[in-house]
Every structure is written in structure tokens, then in C-alpha cells.
CSV table of C-alpha atoms in Angstrom, one decimal:
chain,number,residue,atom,x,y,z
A,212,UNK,CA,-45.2,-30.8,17.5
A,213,UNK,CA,-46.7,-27.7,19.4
A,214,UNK,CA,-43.9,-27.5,21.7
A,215,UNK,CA,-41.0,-28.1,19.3
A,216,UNK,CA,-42.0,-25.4,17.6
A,217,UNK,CA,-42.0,-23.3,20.6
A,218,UNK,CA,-39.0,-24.5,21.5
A,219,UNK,CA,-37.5,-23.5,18.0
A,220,UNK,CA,-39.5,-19.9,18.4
A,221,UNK,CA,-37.8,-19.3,21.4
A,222,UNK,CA,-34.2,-20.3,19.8
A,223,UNK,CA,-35.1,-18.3,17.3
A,224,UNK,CA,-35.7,-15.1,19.1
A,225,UNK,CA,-32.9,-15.7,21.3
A,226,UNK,CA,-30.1,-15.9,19.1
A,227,UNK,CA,-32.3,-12.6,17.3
A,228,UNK,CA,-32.0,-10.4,20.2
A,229,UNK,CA,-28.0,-11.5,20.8
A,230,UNK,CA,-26.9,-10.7,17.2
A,231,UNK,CA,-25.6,-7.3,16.4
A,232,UNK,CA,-25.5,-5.7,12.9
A,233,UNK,CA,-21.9,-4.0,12.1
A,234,UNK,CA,-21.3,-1.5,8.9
A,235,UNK,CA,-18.0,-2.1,7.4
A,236,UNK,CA,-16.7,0.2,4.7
A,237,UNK,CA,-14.2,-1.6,2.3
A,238,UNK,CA,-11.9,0.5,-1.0
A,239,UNK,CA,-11.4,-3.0,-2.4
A,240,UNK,CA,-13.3,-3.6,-6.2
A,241,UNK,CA,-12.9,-6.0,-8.4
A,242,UNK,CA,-11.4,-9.0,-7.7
A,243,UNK,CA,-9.8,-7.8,-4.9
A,244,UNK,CA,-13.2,-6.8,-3.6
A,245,UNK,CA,-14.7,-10.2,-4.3
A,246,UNK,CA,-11.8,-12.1,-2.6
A,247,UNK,CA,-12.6,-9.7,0.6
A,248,UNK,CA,-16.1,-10.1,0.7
A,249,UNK,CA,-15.8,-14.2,0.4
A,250,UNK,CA,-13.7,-13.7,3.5
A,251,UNK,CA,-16.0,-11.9,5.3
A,252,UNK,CA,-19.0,-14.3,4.5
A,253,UNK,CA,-17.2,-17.1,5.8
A,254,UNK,CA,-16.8,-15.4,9.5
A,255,UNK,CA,-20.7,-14.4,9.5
A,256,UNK,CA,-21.4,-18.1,8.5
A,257,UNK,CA,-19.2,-19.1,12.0
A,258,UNK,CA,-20.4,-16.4,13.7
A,259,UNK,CA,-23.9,-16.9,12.8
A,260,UNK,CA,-24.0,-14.0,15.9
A,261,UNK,CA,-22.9,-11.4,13.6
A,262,UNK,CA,-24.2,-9.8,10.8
A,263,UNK,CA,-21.8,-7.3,8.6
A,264,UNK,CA,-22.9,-5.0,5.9
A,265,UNK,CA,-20.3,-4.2,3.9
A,266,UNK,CA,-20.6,-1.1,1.5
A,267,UNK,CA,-18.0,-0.4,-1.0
A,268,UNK,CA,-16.4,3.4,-0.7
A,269,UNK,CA,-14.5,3.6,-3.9
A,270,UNK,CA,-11.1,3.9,-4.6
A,271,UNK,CA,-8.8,5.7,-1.7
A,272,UNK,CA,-9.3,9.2,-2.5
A,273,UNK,CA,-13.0,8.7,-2.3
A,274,UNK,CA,-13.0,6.3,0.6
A,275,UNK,CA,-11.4,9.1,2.9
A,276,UNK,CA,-13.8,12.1,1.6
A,277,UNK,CA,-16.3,9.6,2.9
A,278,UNK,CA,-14.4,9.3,5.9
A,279,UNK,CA,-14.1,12.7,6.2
A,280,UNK,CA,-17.7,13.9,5.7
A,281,UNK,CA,-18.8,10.8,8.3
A,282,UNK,CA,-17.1,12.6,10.9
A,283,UNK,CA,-18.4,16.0,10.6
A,284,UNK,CA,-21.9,14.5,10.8
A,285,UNK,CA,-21.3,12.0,13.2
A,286,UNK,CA,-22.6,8.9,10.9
A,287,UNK,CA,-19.0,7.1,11.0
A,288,UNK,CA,-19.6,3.0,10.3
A,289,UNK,CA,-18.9,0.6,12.5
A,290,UNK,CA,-14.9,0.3,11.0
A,291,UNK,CA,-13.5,-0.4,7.4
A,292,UNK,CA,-10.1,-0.6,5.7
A,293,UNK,CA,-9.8,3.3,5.9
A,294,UNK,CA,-6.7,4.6,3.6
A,295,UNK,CA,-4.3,6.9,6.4
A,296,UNK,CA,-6.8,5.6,8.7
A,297,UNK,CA,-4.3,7.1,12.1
A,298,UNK,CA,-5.9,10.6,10.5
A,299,UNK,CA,-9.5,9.8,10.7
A,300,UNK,CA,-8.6,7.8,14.5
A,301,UNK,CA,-6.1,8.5,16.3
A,302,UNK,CA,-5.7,12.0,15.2
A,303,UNK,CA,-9.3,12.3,16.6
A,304,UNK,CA,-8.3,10.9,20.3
A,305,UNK,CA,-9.6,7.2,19.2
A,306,UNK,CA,-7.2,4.6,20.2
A,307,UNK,CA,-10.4,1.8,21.2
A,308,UNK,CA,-8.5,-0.7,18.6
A,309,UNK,CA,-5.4,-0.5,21.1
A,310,UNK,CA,-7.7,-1.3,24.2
A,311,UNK,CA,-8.7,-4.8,22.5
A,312,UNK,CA,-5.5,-5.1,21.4
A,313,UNK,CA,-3.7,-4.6,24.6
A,314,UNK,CA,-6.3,-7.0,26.5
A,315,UNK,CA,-6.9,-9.9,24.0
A,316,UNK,CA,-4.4,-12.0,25.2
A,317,UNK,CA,-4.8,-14.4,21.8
A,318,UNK,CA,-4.0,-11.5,20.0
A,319,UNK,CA,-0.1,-11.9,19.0
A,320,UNK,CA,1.4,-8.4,18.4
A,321,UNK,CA,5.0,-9.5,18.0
A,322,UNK,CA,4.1,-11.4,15.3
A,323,UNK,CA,3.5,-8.5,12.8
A,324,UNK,CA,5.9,-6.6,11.0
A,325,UNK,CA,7.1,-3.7,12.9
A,326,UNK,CA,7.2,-1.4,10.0
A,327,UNK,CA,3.2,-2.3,9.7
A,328,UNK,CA,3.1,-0.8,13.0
A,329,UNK,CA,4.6,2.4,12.5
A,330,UNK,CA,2.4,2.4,9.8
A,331,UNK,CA,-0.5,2.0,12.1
A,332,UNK,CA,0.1,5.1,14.2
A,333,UNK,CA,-0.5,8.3,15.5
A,334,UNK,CA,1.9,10.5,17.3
A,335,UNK,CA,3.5,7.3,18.0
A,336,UNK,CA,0.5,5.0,19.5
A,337,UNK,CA,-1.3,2.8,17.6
A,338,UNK,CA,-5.1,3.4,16.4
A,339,UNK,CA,-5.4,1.0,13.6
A,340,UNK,CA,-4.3,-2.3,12.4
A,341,UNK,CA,-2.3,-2.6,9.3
A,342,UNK,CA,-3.8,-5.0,6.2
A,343,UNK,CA,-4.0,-4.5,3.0
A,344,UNK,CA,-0.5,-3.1,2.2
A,345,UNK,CA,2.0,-2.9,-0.6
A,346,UNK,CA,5.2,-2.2,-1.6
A,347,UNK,CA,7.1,-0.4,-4.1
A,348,UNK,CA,9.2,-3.0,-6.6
A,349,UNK,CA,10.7,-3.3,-9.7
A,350,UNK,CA,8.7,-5.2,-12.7
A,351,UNK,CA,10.4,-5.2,-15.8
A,352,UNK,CA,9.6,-7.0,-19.4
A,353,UNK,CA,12.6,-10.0,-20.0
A,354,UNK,CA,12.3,-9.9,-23.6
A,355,UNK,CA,13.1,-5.8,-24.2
A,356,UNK,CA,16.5,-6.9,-21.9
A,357,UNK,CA,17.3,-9.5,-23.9
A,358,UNK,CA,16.9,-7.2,-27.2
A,359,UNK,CA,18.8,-4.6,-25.5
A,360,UNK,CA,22.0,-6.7,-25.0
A,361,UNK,CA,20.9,-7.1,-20.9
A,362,UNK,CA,20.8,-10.2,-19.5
A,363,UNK,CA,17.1,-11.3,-18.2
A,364,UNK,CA,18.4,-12.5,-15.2
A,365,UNK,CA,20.4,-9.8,-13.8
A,366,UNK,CA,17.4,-6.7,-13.2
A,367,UNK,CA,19.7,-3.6,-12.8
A,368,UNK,CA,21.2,-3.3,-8.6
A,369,UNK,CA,21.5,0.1,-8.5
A,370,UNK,CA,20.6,3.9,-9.0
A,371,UNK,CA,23.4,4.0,-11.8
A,372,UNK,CA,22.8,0.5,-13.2
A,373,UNK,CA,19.1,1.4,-13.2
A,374,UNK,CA,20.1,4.4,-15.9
A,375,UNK,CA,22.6,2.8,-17.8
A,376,UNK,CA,19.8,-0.4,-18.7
A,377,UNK,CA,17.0,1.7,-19.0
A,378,UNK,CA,18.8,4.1,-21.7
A,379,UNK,CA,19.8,0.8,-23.8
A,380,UNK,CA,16.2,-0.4,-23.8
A,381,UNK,CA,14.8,3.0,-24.6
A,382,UNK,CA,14.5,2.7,-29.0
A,383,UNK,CA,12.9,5.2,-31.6
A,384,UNK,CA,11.6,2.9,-33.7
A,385,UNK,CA,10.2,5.1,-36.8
A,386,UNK,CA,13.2,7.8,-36.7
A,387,UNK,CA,10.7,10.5,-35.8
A,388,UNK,CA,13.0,11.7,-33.1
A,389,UNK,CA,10.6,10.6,-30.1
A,390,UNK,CA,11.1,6.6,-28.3
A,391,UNK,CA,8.3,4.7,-29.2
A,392,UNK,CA,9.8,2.2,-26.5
A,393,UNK,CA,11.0,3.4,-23.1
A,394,UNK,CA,13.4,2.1,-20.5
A,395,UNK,CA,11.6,3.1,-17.2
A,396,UNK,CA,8.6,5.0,-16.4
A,397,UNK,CA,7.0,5.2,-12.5
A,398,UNK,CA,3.6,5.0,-11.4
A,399,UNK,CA,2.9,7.0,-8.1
A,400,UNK,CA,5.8,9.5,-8.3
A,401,UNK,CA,5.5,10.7,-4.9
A,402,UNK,CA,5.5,6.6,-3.3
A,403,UNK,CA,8.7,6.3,-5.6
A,404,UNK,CA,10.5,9.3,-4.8
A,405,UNK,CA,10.0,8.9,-0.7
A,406,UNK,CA,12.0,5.2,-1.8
A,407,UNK,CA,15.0,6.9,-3.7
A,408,UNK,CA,14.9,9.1,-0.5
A,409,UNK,CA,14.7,6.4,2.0
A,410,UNK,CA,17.5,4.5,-0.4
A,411,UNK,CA,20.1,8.2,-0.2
A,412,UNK,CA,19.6,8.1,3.5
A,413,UNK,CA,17.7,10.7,3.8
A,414,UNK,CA,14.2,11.2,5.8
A,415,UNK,CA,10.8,12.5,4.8
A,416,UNK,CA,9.5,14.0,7.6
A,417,UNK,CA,10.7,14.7,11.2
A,418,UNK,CA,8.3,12.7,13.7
A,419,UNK,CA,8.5,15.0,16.3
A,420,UNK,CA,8.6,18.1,14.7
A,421,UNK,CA,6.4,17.6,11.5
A,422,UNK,CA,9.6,19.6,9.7
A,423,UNK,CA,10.2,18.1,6.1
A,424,UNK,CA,13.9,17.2,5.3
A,425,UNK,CA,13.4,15.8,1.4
A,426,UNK,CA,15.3,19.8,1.1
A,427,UNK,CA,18.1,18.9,2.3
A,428,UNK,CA,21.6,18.0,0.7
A,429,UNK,CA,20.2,14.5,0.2
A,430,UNK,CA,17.1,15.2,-0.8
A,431,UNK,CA,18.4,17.1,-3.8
A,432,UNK,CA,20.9,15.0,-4.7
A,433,UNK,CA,17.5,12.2,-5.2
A,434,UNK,CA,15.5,14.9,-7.1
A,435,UNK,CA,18.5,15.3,-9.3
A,436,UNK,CA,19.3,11.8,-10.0
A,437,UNK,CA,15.3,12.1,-11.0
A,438,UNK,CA,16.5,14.4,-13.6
A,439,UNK,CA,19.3,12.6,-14.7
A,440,UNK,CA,16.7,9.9,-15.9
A,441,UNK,CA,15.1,12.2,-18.3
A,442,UNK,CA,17.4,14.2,-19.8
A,443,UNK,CA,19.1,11.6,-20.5
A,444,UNK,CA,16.3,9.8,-22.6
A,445,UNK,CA,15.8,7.0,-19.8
A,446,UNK,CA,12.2,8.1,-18.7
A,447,UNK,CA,10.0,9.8,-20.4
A,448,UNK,CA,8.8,13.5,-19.2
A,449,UNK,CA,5.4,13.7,-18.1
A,450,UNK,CA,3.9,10.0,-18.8
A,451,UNK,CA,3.9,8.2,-15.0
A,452,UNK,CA,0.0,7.9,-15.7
A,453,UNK,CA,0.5,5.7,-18.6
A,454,UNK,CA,2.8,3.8,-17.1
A,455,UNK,CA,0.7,0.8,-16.6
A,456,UNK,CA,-0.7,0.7,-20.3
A,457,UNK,CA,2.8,1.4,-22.0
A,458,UNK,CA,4.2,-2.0,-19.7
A,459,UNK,CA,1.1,-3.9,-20.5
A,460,UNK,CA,1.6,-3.1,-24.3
A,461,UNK,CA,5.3,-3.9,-24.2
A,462,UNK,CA,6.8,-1.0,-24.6
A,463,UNK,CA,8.5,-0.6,-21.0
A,464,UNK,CA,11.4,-2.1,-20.3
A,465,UNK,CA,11.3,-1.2,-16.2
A,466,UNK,CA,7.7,-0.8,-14.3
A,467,UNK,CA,8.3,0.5,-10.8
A,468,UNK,CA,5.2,0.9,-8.7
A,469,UNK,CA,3.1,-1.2,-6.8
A,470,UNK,CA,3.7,-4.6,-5.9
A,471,UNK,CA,-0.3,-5.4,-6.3
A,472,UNK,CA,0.3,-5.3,-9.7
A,473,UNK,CA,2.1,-8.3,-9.5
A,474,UNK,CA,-1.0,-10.3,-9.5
A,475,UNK,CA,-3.2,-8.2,-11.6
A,476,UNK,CA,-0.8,-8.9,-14.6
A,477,UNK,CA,0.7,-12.8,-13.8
A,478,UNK,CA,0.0,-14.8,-16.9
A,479,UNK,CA,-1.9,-12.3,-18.8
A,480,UNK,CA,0.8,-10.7,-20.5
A,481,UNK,CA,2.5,-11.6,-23.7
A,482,UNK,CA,6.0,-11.6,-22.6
A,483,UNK,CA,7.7,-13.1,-19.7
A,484,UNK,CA,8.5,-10.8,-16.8
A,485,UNK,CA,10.5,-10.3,-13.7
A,486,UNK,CA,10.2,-9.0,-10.8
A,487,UNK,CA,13.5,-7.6,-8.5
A,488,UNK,CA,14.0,-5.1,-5.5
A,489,UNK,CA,14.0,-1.3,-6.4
A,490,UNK,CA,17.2,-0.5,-6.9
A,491,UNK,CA,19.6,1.1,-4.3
A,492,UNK,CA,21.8,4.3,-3.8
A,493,UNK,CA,23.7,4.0,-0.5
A,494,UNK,CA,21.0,1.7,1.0
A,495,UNK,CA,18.0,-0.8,0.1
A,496,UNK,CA,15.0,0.7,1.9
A,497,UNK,CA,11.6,0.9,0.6
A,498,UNK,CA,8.1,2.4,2.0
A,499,UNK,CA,4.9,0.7,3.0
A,500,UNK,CA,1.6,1.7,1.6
A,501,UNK,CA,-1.7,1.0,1.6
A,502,UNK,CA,-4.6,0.7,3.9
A,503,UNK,CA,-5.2,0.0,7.7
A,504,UNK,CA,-7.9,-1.5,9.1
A,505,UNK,CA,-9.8,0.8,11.9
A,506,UNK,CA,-12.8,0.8,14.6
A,507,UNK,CA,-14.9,3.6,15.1
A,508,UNK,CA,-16.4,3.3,18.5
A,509,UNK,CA,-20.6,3.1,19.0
A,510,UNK,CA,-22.2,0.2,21.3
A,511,UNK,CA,-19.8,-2.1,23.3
A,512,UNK,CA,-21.6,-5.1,21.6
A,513,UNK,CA,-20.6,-3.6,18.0
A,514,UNK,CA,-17.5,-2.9,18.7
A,515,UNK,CA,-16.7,-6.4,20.4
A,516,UNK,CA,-18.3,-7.6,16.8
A,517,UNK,CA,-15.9,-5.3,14.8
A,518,UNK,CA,-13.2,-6.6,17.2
A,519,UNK,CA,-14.3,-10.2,16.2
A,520,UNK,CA,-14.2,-9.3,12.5
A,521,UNK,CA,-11.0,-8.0,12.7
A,522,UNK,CA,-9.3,-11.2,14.4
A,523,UNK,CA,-10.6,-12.9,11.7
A,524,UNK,CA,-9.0,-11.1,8.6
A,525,UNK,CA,-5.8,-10.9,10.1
A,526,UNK,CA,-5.9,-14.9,11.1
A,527,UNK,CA,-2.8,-16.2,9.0
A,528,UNK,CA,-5.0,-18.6,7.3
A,529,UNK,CA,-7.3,-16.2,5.7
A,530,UNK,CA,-4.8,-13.4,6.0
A,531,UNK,CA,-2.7,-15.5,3.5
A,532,UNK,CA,-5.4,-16.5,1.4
A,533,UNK,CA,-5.9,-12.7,1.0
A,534,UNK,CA,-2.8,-12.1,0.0
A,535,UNK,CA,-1.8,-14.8,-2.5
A,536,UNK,CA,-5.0,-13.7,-4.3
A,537,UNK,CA,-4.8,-10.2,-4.5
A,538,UNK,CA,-0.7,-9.1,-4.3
A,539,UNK,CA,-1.1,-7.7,-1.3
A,540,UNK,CA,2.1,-8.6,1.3
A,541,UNK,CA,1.1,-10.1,4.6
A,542,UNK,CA,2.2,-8.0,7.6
A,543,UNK,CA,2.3,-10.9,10.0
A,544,UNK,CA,5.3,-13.5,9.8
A,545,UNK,CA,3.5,-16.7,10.3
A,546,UNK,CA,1.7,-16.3,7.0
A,547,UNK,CA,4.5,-17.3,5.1
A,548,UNK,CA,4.5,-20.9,7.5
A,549,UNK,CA,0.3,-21.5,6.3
A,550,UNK,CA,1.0,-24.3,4.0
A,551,UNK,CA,-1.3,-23.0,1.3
A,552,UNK,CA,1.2,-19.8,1.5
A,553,UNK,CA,4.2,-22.0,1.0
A,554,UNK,CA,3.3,-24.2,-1.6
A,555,UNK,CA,2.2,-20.6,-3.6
A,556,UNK,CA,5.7,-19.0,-3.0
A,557,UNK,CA,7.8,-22.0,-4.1
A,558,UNK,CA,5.5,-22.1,-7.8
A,559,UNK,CA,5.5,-18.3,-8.3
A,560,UNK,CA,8.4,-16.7,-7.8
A,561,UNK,CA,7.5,-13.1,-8.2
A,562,UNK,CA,5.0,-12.9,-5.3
A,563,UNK,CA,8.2,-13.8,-3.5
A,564,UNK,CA,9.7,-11.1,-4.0
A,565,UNK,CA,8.1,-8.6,-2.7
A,566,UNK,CA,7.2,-10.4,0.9
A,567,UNK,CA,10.9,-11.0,0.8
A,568,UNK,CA,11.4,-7.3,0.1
A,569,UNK,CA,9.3,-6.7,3.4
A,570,UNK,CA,12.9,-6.3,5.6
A,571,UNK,CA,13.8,-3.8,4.2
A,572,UNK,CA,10.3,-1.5,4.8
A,573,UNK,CA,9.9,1.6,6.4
A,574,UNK,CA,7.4,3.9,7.7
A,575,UNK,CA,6.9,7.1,9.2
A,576,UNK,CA,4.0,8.5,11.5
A,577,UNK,CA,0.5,9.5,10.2
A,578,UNK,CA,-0.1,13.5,9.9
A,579,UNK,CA,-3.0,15.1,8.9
A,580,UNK,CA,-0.9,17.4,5.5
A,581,UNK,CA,0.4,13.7,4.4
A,582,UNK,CA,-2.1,14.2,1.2
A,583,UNK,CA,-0.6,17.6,0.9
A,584,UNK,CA,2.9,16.3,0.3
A,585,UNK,CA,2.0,13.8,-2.0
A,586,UNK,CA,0.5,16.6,-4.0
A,587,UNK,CA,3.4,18.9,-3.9
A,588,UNK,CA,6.1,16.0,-4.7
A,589,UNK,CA,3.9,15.4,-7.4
A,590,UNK,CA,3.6,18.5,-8.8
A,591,UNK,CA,7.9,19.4,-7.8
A,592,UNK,CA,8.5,16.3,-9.4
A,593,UNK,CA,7.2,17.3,-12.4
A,594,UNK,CA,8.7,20.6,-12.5
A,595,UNK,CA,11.8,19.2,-12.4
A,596,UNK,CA,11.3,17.0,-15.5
A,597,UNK,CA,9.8,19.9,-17.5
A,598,UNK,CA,13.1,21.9,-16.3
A,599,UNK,CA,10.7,24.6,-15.0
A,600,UNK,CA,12.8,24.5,-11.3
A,601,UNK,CA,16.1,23.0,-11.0
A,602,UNK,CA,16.0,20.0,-8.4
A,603,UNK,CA,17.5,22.6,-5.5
A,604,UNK,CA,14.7,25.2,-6.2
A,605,UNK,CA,11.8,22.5,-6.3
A,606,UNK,CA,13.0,20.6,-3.3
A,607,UNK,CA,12.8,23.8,-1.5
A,608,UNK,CA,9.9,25.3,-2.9
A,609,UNK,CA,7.9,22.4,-1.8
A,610,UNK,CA,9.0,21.7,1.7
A,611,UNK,CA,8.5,25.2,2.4
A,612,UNK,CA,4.7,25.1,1.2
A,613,UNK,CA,4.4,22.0,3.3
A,614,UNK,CA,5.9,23.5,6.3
A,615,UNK,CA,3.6,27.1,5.7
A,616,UNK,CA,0.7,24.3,5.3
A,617,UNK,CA,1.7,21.8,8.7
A,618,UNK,CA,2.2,25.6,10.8
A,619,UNK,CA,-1.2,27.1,9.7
């Protein structure tokens, strides 16, 4: 008995002094959150070797402040799913995630999504992994078609199709001269906006050069269009913030905005709805967003653990069982061939749509004023619906604060 107790003492203490402790920082809460951590305690029960702490940062805005203030006093975690992570990595001469990436021979690169990639970069290298990302699409409320004269199963195609649906659903239904239910509203003007650019042909930013080009001739000719949806009584001026309660109350005919929301509303709303493409201009095209998954270098045996860790949530199995529960789109192809993944797509259609949408994603390299031009497109934007700047003047206005910004 004595010595089978030593023996398990000295197990005991052996598999102690080879397990490492990691600190992971996640944005995810609610049942997002809980589907992540469930993932994660799986991988520390088979690799008993491992222990992670996870700590929840908040939402994104929050989670890079953290970031942020971790680097000036040199108390970064072990690695996390960091929103514009390239800006907190690579930006900061950290590529380590590349080094296990280029010498892990298991690890199947060709198999993600290249626009998750370019997503995952800095100056062109990769410093991060992309996960939990999203897309842009177009959710809109069957019944408030069907009322308008539309039919449910044709979502409008186009820029101009887009207007001429959304003005017909758009009603002022106690003659007090304001809609009580609108045709379109947008959540995350700027994410939207960079779309209808991407869909005119036009870029954001130039890659080499950091010089915006949403100023020129294209650029405007979006911005306009943006207008055009207000004054003439498609979208309302002003409201993109209650976007989400004004679809969930149904009195929205078109949602666009996240394709997360997807599964945060299936089944538990009142009315049927669909879920389509954004609609094109000359081109479909649609941006990426989200968050990346990143490593923040200490102790080879933590960062072999984070390594581990990070294998493991991008595995298609649990990669696609991440994704089916929490709208997220999987950024490696052989998700969609886990069988679990499969059977999920063929009995709900909408999720569908936006992996499907996934061809048509684009991206554009990390830089540090990226949260400054989301703030002046969002501010422009709304200039231009309050008729305070004409599309030409706010288009310009902002892409010459961003480039006085990018310079100094």
C-alpha cells in the first residue's frame, strides 16, 4: 500500500511540475461566451497538461483598451481573441504565431479562407489567426414584403432594387407625418459603407501607402446613393442604433448588419424571416469582421501551450461546432464537410447563407488609425443624412482628417 502511494506521489508531482498555466483573454459573453468556454474545457480535460484561465475582457472596444494598457505595462496574457489583434502584434514586431505556423507541419494553411488571412495581417505578414468572424448580410422581415406587394422570396438584388422595396415597405401608420414602419435601417454604418464601397469598385485604403481613396469619384457616388435612401423616406435619419430593436419589434422591413445576428434571433421572432446577400452596385463584394486569435510571447513552454490551444479551436470539428452555435462563419473550408456542419446547413437555411457569402469577402491590411476611420465614417455618414455636408464635402472632409491623423 506504502509504495503505491509513492508511486501515485511521484505521478502526481510529475505531471505537477510539466503542466503549465496559460491566461487567455476572450470578448465572447453570453452564449457565445459559454459555447467558447465549453470548448476550451474539453481541450484541458485531453490535455490534462494544460491549464487555461480564461478572463472575460468585455465587448471589443473594451477588450483592446485592455490590450492596450497590457502593453504599456508589460502584463500582456498569454493570447486571447484580441479585436484588430495585427495592431497589438504584428504592429509591435510579434510574428511568434507565424513561427508555429510555418513549422507545424499538421497545421494546414491552404485550407483557410484567404480573405481570413488578409485579415490576419500586418504590413502584409501574418501575426494572428483569424476566428471568430462575420459578415455583413441582408435580414429582412417576409411578412412586411408580402404587405408591401414584394414577393418574400425575391430579397431585393441590387443598390436600386434595395431602394425601390424599402420605400414600399416604409408606412405612416397614424398620419402624423413620420413612418412608424421603415424599409431599411443599418447597424455598424461604417462596416456597411466599406461594403457599398467594395460593391462600386472602389477601395478603402491604399496598402502601401496608408492613403484613403473612399474620396474619390466612387467613393462619392456610394455616399450619395447613402443619401438617396433617406431623402427619399427609405431609411430613417439618425436611428442605425435602434436598428436591432425596430427589426425585433417588426417594424423593419430590411436589417443589414451582422451575420451573428442570424443565430441570436432564429426562432425567436414572431414573423418569418430571410436572409440574402447585400445587395450589389457593379459588384458583390462584402468585408470580413470580427476578431483574430493572437499569442503574446513569455516562456517557450506557455507559448507551446497557447500554440496547443489554438490548434484546438480552429480543429474543424470544434471550429464548426463554434460556429453553428454562435453565427459566426468558419474561415477554414473543411468545416462545411464535418458532418454535424452539414446536416445543420441542409435544416437551416439562413446560416447558409452567409458561409455561402464567404466568396465574395474581402479584406484589407491592419493599421494602427483603423478605429479612427470607423469614427470619422461614422460621424461623415451622418452628416450626410442630416444634410449638414453634401456627400462630396463629407467624403473629403473625412479622408483628409484620416490622412492628417495616419501622417502625424
Amino acid at each position: 500500500m506504502k509504495r503505491f502511494l509513492l508511486v501515485a506521489l511521484v505521478v502526481f508531482l510529475t505531471i505537477t511540475a510539466l503542466s503549465v498555466e496559460i491566461v487567455f483573454w476572450y470578448p465572447l459573453s453570453g452564449s457565445k461566451g459559454q459555447v467558447f468556454k465549453e470548448i476550451v474545457a474539453r481541450f484541458e480535460k485531453v490535455y490534462p497538461d494544460v491549464k487555461v484561465k480564461l478572463v472575460y475582457t468585455g465587448k471589443y472596444s473594451d477588450t483592446a483598451q485592455k490590450v492596450v494598457s497590457a502593453l504599456a505595462t508589460k502584463s500582456l496574457p498569454n493570447g486571447g481573441i484580441i479585436p484588430a489583434g495585427p495592431i497589438f502584434t504584428g504592429a509591435y514586431g510579434n510574428y511568434k504565431i507565424l513561427e508555429y505556423i510555418e513549422s507545424d507541419s499538421e497545421f494546414n494553411m491552404s485550407d483557410f479562407y484567404e480573405v481570413g488571412w488578409d485579415y490576419a495581417k500586418y504590413k502584409g505578414k501574418i501575426c494572428a489567426i483569424p476566428y471568430n468572424i462575420s459578415t455583413p448580410v441582408l435580414i429582412y422581415n417576409k411578412e412586411l414584403m408580402a404587405e408591401a406587394g414584394l414577393d418574400p422570396s425575391k430579397p431585393p438584388e441590387t443598390w436600386a432594387e434595395l431602394l425601390e422595396y424599402a420605400k414600399k415597405i416604409t408606412k405612416d401608420l397614424n398620419d402624423d407625418g413620420e413612418p412608424d414602419v421603415w424599409g431599411l435601417n443599418i447597424k455598424d454604418t461604417p462596416w456597411i459603407f466599406k461594403a457599398m464601397l467594395f460593391q462600386n469598385d472602389c477601395g478603402i485604403i491604399d496598402s502601401n501607402t496608408l492613403t484613403p481613396l473612399f474620396d474619390g469619384p466612387k467613393g462619392v457616388e456610394a455616399a450619395t446613393f447613402w443619401k438617396k435612401l433617406v431623402d427619399e423616406k427609405a431609411m430613417p435619419v439618425g436611428m442605425h442604433n435602434l436598428a436591432d430593436k425596430q427589426f425585433m419589434s417588426g417594424t423593419l422591413g430590411f436589417y443589414m448588419g451582422s451575420s451573428s445576428r442570424i443565430g441570436k434571433w432564429s426562432g425567436k421572432l414572431p414573423f418569418e424571416v430571410g436572409v440574402a446577400f447585400l445587395p450589389k452596385m457593379v459588384k458583390r463584394a462584402i468585408p470580413i469582421g470580427g476578431a483574430v486569435l493572437v499569442l503574446f510571447p513569455h516562456s517557450k513552454a506557455e507559448d507551446d501551450a497557447v500554440w496547443k490551444l489554438i490548434k484546438w479551436l480552429v480543429s474543424p470539428e470544434n471550429l464548426g461546432e463554434f460556429c453553428i452555435m454562435t453565427g459566426y462563419i468558419p474561415i477554414r473550408k473543411s468545416v462545411l464537410e464535418v458532418p454535424k456542419v452539414r446536416k445543420f446547413m441542409e435544416e437551416n437555411p439562413n446560416y447558409r447563407v452567409a458561409f455561402e457569402q464567404m466568396k465574395y469577402g474581402r479584406a484589407y491590411w491592419h493599421f494602427e488609425q483603423m478605429g479612427t476611420m470607423d469614427a470619422l465614417l461614422y460621424e461623415y455618414l451622418d452628416k450626410i443624412e442630416r444634410g449638414v455636408l453634401t456627400p462630396e464635402e463629407a467624403m473629403k472632409e473625412a479622408a483628409e482628417k484620416l490622412r492628417k491623423e495616419i501622417e502625424s
